[in-house]
Amino acid sequence: MVKEDLKFINSKGNMEHNLTHLLSSELKSCSAYIDRIFETLLNVDRTQIEKELNRLGAQLKWDIGNLIEDEIFQDHFATKDTHPNTLKDLREYLQGTFTLIESLLILKMNKESILDISVKLINLVYEYAYDYHTICFENFDLDIQYPRVNLLSYEEIIFDEYTDEESGDSITEIINKFHLEKENIQNILKNQNVQISSLDKQRKKKYEDLLRSAHQKIFEKDPTAALELFQKANELISTAEALTLVGWAHSILGELEKAKSMCLKAIQKNPDYGPPYNDLGSYLLTEGNINESFKWFALAKKAKDYQNREYPFINSGRAFMAKREYQKALNEFEKALEIAPFHEELETTITKLKNSLAKSKKISPNTPDQPTI
C-alpha cells in the first residue's frame, strides 16, 4: 500500500487525499513491475523473439494511445503512433504515461474520472505484463519479482506441468496475472471507520519474526527448517537481506551452487547491500576459487550498506593465507581490526601471525614467510 500511515477517512478532503495516495501507490507498483520485466529482457539475447516483442510492443503502445486519447484528450492529442517499438523506447513511453497520470492525480482531477483512468491503465499494463513475463519464463527461465498484492487480485495461470525425473514429483509451474478491481478502492474509501494502514507494518513485523525464528533454527543446528523460514520471509517481503540468508542456509546444507545463485539475486535486488558480495566470495573461496573470491570481497568492501564491514577484510585475509601470502593476510586482518576493535578472536589471530612471521624471518630471512598458526 502506501509507505506512510493514512489517517482515518473522516471527510471529503481526506477521501480525496487517500484516493491520491492509493492510486499513486498502485501506479508505482504496476510501473515498477513492467519496468523489471523490460530490464530483464534488455539484458538477454532477444534475437529469436525480436519479432514477437515488436508485435507485442506495437499493440501495447496502440492500446495505451487509445486509452489516453479517449479518456483524457478526446482525439485532440496524437498518441497512437506505434514507432519506434524497441524495448528501450517502449519502456520510456510507459514511464511517460505513468508520469502523466500521476501528474493528473497531483492536479486533483475529477475523482471519479481519475479513478477510472488509473484503474484502466493499470489493468491494461498488467494484461501485457503477463504476456511479457510468460516470454521471459518460456525463453529464458527467468524469475521476475511480482508486484505486491495489496489491493490487487490475481489469477494463477498454469504455464507447464511435468514430472520431475529424479524425484518423480509432479511439478506445476504457474505465472500470476494481476488485476485491480475498481470496487476495492471504492469500498475502502466509503468505509470511514477503517484505518487504511498497518498492512505494511504487520508484514514487516511478520518478516522480522520469520528471520528471528530462522536464526534460532540455525543456532539449533537445523538448517533445513531455517531455510524454509528464510524462504517464507522472502516470499512475504523480497529483500536482498532475505535472499542472502536463503543462500546462507543453502551453504550450510552444502548446496553452494544454490547459495551463489541467491547471492547474485540479492545483488540484483540491491547493489548497495554488502553481505551477498562477501558471502559469494566466501563460497568461491570454499570451492578453491581464490583469485575469483578477491573480486567479490573488494566489492563488499565498497558497498554502501554494510553493517559488519570487517567481514570482507577478514575473508580477504583468509584468501591470502590460502595463497601463503602471509604479510598481505596480516594487512587485511589489521584493517578488519581497525573496523571492529573489540574482535578478540581477530586480535588473537593477528598476534599469532605476527609472532610466526617474526620467527620465520629470524630462521631464514631469504625464504618465503611460512608461519604456523
Short mmCIF file of C-alpha atoms in Angstrom, two decimals, residues 8 10 49 68 71 123 174 228 246 275 299 338 345 352 369 371:
data_model
loop_
_atom_site.label_atom_id
_atom_site.label_comp_id
_atom_site.label_asym_id
_atom_site.label_seq_id
_atom_site.Cartn_x
_atom_site.Cartn_y
_atom_site.Cartn_z
CA PHE A 8 -8.96 7.81 9.42
CA ASN A 10 -13.45 11.16 8.01
CA ILE A 49 11.97 -13.34 -30.15
CA ILE A 68 -5.16 8.29 -23.24
CA GLU A 71 -10.21 9.26 -21.54
CA ASN A 123 -5.16 -3.29 -15.80
CA ILE A 174 2.36 -21.03 -12.85
CA GLU A 228 12.16 -22.82 4.96
CA VAL A 246 18.36 -18.09 1.96
CA PRO A 275 26.69 -9.10 2.62
CA LEU A 299 33.06 -5.16 -4.00
CA GLU A 338 40.53 -1.19 12.88
CA GLU A 345 39.40 -13.74 18.05
CA LYS A 352 49.88 -15.32 16.36
CA ASP A 369 57.23 -16.45 5.16
CA PRO A 371 54.20 -19.12 9.74
#
